[in-house]
Coordinates of C-alpha atoms (C1' of nucleotides) in Angstrom, one line a residue:
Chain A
X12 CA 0.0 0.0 0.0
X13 CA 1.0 3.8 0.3
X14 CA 2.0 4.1 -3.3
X15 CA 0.8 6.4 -6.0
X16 CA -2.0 4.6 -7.5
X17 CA -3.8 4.0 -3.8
X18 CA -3.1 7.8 -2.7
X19 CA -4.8 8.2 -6.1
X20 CA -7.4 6.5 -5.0
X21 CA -7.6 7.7 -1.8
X22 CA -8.1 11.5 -3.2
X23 CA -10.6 10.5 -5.6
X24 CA -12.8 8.8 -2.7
X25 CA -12.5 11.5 -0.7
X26 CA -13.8 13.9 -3.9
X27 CA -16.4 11.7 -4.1
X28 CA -17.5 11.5 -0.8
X29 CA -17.2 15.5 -0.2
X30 CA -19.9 15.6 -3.4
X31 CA -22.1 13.1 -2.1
X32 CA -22.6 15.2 1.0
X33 CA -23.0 18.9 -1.2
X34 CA -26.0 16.4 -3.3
X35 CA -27.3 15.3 -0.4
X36 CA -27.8 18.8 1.1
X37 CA -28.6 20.2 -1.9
X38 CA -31.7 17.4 -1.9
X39 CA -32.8 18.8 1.6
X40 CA -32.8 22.4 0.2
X41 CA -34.9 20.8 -2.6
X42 CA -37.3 19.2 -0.4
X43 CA -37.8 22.1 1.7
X44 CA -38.6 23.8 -1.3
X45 CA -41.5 21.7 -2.4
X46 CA -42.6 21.8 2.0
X47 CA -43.2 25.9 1.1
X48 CA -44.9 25.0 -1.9
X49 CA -47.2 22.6 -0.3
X50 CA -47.6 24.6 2.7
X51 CA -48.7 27.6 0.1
X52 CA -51.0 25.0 -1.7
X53 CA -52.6 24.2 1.7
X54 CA -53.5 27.8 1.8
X55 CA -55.3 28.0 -1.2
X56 CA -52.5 29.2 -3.3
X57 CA -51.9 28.1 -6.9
X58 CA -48.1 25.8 -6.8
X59 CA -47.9 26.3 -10.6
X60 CA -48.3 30.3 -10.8
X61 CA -46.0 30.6 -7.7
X62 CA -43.5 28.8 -9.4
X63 CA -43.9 31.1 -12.6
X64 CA -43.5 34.1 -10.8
X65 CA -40.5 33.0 -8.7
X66 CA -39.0 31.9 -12.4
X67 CA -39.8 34.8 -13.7
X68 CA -38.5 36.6 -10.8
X69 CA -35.3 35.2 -11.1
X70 CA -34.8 35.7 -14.9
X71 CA -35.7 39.6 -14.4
X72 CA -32.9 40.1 -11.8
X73 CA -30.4 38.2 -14.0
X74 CA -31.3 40.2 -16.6
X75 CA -31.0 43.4 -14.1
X76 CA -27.2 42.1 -12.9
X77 CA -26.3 41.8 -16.8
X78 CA -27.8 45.5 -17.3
X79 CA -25.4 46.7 -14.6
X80 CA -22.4 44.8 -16.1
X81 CA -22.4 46.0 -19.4
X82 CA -23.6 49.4 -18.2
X83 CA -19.8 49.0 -15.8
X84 CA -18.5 47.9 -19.4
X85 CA -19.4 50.7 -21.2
X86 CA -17.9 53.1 -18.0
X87 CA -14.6 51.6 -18.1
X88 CA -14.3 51.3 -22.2
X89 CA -15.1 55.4 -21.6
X90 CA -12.1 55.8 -19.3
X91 CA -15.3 56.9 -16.3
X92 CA -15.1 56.2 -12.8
Chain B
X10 CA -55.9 48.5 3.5
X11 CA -56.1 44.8 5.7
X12 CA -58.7 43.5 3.7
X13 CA -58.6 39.8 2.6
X14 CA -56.8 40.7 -0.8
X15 CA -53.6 42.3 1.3
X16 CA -53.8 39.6 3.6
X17 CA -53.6 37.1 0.7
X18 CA -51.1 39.1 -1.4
X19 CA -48.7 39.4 2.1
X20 CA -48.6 35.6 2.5
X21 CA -47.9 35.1 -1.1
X22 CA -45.2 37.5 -0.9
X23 CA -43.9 35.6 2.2
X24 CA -44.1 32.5 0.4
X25 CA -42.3 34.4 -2.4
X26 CA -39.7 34.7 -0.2
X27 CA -39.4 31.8 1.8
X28 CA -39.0 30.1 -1.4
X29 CA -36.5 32.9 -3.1
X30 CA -34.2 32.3 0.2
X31 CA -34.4 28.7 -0.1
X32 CA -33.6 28.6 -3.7
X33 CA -30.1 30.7 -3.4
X34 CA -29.1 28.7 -0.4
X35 CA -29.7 25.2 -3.0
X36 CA -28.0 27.5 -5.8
X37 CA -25.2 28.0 -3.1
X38 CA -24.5 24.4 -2.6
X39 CA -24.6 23.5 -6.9
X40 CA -21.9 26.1 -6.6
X41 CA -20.0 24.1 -3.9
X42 CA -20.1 20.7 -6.1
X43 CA -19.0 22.3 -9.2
X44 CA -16.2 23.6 -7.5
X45 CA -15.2 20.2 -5.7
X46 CA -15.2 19.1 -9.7
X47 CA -12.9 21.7 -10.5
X48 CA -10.7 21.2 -7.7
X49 CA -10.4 17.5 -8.7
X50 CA -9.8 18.2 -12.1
X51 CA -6.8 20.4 -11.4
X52 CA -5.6 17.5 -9.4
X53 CA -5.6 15.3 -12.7
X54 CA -9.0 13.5 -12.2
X55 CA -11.8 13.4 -14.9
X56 CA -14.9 15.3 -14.1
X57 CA -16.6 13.4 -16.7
X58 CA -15.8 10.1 -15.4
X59 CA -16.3 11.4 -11.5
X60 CA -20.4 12.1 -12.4
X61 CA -21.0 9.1 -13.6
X62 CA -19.3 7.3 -10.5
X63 CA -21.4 10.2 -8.3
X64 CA -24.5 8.8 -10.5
X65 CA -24.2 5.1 -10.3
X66 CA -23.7 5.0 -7.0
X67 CA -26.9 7.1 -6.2
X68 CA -28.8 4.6 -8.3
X69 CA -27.0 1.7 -6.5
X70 CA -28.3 3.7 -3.4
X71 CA -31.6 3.7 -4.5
X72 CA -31.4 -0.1 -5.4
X73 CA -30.7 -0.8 -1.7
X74 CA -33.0 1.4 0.2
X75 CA -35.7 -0.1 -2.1
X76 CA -33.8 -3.8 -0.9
X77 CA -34.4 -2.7 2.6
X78 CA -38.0 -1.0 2.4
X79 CA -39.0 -4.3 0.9
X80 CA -37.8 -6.3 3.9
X81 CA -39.0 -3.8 6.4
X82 CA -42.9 -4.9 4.2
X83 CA -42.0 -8.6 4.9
X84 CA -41.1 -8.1 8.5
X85 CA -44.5 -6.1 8.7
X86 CA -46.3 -8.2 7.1
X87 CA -45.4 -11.5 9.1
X88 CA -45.6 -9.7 12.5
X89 CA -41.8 -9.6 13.2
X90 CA -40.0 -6.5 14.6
Chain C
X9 CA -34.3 -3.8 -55.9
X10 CA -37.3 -1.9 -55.2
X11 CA -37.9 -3.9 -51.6
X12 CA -39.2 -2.0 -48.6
X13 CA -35.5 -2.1 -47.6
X14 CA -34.4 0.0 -50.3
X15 CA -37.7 2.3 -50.6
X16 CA -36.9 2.9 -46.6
X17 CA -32.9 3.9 -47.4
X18 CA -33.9 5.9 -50.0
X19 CA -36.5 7.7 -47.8
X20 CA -33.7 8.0 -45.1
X21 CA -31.1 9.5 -47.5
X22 CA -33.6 12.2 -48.5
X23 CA -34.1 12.9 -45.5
X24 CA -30.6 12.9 -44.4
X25 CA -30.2 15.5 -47.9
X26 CA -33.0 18.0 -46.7
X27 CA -30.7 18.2 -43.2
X28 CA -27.8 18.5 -44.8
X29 CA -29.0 21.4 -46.7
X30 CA -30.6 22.9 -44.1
X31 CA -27.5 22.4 -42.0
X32 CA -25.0 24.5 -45.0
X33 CA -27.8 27.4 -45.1
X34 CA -27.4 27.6 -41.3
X35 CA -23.8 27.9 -41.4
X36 CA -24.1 30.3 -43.9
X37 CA -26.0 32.4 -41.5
X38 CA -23.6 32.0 -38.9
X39 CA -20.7 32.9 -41.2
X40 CA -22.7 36.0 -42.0
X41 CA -23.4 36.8 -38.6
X42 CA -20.0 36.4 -37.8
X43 CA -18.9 39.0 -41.0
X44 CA -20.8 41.4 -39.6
X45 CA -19.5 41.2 -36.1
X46 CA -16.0 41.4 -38.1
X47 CA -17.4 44.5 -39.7
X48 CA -18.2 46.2 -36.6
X49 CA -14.9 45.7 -34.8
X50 CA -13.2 47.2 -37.8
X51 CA -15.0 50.0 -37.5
X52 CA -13.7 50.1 -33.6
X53 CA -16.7 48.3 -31.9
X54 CA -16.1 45.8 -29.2
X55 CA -17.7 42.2 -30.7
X56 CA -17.5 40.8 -27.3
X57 CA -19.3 43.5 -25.8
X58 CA -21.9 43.8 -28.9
X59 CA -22.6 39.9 -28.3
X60 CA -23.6 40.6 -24.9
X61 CA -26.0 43.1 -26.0
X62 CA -27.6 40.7 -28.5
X63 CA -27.5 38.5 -26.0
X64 CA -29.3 40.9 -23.1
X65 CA -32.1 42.0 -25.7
X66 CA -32.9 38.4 -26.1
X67 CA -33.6 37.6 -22.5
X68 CA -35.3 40.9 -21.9
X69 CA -37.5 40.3 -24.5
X70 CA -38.0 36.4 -23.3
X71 CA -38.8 38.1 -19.8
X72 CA -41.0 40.6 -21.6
X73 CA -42.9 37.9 -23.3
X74 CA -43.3 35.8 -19.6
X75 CA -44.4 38.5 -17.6
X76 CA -47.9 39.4 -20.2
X77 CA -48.2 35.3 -20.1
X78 CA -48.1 35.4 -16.2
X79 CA -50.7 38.8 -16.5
X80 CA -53.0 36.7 -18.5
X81 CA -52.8 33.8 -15.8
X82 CA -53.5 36.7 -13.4
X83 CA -56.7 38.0 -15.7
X84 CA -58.0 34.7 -16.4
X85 CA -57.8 33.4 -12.8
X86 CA -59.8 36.3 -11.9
X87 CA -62.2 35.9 -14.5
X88 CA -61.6 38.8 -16.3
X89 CA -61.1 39.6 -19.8
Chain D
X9 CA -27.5 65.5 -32.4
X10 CA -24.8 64.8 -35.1
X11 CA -22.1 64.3 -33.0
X12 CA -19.4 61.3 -33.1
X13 CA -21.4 60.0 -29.8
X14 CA -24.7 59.9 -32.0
X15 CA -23.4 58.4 -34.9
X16 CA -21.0 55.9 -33.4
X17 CA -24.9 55.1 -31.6
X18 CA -26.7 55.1 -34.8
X19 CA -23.9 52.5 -36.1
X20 CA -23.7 50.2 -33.4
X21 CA -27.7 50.0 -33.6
X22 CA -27.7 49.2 -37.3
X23 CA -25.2 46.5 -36.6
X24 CA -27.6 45.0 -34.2
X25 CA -30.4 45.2 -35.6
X26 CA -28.9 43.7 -38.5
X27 CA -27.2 40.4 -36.2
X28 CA -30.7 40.0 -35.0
X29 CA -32.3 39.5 -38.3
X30 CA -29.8 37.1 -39.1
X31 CA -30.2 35.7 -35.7
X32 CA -33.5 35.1 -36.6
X33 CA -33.5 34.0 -39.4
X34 CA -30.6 31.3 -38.3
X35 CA -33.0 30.1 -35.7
X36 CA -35.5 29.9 -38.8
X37 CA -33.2 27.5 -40.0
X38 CA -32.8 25.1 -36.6
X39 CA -36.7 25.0 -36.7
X40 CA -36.8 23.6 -40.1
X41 CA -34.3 20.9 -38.8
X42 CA -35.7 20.5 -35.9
X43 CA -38.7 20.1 -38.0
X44 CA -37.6 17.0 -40.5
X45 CA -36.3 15.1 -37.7
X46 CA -39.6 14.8 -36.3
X47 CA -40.9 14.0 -40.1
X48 CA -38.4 11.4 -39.9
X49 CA -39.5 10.5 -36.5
X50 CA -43.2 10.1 -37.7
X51 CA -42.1 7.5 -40.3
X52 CA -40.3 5.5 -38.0
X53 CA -36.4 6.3 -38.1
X54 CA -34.7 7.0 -35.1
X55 CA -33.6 10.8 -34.6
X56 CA -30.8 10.0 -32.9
X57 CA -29.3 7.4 -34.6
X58 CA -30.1 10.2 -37.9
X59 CA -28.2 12.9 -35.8
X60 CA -25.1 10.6 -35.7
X61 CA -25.1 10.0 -39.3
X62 CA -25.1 13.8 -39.8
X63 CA -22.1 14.2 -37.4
X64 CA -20.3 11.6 -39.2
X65 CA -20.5 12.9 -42.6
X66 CA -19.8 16.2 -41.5
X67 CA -16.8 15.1 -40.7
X68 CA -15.8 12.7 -43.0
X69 CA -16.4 16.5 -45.3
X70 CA -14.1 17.8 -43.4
X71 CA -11.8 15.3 -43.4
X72 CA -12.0 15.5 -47.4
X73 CA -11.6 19.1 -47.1
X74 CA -8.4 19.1 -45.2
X75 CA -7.2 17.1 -47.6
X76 CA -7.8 18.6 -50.7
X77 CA -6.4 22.1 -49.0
X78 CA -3.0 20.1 -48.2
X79 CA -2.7 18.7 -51.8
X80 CA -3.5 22.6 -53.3
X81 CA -0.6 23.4 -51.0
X82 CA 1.7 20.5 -52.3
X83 CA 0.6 21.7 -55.3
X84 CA 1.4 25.6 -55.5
X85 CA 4.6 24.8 -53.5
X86 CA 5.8 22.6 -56.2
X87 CA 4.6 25.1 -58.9
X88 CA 2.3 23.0 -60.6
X89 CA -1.4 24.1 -61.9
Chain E
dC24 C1' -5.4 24.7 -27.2
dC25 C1' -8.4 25.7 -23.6
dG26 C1' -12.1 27.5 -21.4
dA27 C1' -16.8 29.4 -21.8
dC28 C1' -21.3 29.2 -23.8
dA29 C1' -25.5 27.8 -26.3
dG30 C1' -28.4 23.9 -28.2
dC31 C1' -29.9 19.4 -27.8
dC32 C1' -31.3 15.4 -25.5
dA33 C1' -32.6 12.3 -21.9
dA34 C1' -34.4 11.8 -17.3
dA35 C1' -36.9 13.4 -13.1
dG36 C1' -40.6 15.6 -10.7
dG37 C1' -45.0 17.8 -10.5
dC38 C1' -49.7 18.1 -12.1
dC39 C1' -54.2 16.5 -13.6
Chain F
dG16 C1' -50.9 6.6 -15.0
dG17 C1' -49.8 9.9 -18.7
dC18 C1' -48.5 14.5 -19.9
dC19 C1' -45.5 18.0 -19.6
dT20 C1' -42.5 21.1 -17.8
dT21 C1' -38.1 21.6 -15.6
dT22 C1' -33.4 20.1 -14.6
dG23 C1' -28.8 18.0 -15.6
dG24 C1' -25.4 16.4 -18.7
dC25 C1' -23.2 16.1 -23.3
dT26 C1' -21.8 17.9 -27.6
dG27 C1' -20.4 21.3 -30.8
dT28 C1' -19.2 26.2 -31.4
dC29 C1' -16.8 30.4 -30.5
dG30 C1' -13.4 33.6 -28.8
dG31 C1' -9.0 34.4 -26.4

DNA sequence: CCGACAGCCAAAGGCC
DNA sequence: GGCCTTTGGCTGTCGG
C-alpha cells in the first residue's frame, strides 16, 4: 500500500465522498422547497403560478445584474469612474 | 388597506420569499459541487468520469433502500420486529 | 431492388439530404453573422461586448414575453377579460 | 445631435439590428431541422441514430476538405497548376 | 489549445 | 398513469 496509485485513490474517494454530501444537502434544500410550496397550496394558493412568478423573478434580476455589467463595461471602455 | 386581498397578497409574498431564500441557499451548494469538480480536475481526475461514478452510486443507493423497504414490508407483514 | 428495404434507405437518404441542406444554409448564417460582427470591430466596436448586447435583448424580450403570459394567468384566474 | 457620440450610436444600432435579423433568421433555419427530424421521426427512423449519421458525414467532409487544402498546397509549392 | 457558452437530448418531478 | 414542464449532462461552437 501507500503508493501512488492507492493515494490516487484515496483522493478521488475523498472527492467523491465531499460531493455526495454537497447532493445530499442540496436534496434537503430541494425538499424544503417543495414543503413551502405545499404549505402555500394548503392555503389556497396556486403551486404552478407561484413557481412562474418565482421563475420569472429570477430571470428579471439576471437580466438586471447583466444590465449593470455592461452598463460597468461601457464606463470603463469610456475611461469613467 | 387589511382587507382579505392584502392579507392574501402578504402571504404570497412571504411564500415568495421563503422560497427565493431557499432557492439561493440550493444555488449556493450547486456552486459548492461544481467547484469540488474543478478542484479535482486540477488535481488530474476526470470530471466526466467522477459524475458518472457520483450517478451510479446514487442509483445503487436507490437499489438498496428499495432492498431494505421491501424487507421492512415482509417483516411487517409476518408480524416480526 | 425496389424492396421495402431500399424504398426505406432511399426515404432515409432524403431525408438525411433536406438536413444536410438545411445544416449549410445555417452555417451560412452564422458565417454571416459572424462578417458582420467582423465588420463592426473594424470600424472600432467591441464584438465581445456587442454579443452581450444581442444577448441581453434576447432575454429581456424572453422576460418581456413571460411576464404578459403570467398577466393573463393573473386575468383569467380572476375571471376577467 | 450629429455628434461622433450619436453616430457611433446610430452604427452600433444598425449593426444589431442587423445580427438579430440574421439571428432570426438562423434560428429559422434550426426550426426547419428540428422540423424533419420529427418528419423522420413520424415515419419511423430513429432521430438519434439520424443525428449521428449527420455528425459523421460532416466530418468525413471535413476530413475531405483538409485534404484537398494540403494537396492545393503541395501543389502551388511545387509550382504545378 | 483551452475555457466558456449555447443547443440538444434524456431523465426526473409535479400536475391532472 | 400519462402528460409535460423543468433540470442536468453532453456535444459542438466560438473567442481568447
Amino acid at each position: 500500500m501507500s503508493d501512488g496509485q492507492t493515494v490516487a485513490a484515496d483522493q478521488l474517494r475523498l472527492f467523491i465522498e465531499r460531493i455526495e454530501r454537497l447532493e445530499e444537502e442540496k436534496k434537503g434544500m430541494s425538499d424544503d422547497i417543495k414543503d413551502v410550496y405545499l404549505e402555500a397550496k394548503s392555503q389556497g394558493f396556486d403551486a404552478k403560478t407561484m413557481r412562474k412568478i418565482v421563475s420569472l423573478r429570477k430571470k428579471e434580476k439576471h437580466v438586471r445584474d447583466e444590465e449593470d455589467a455592461l452598463l460597468e463595461t461601457y464606463r470603463n471602455a469610456l475611461g469613467l469612474v
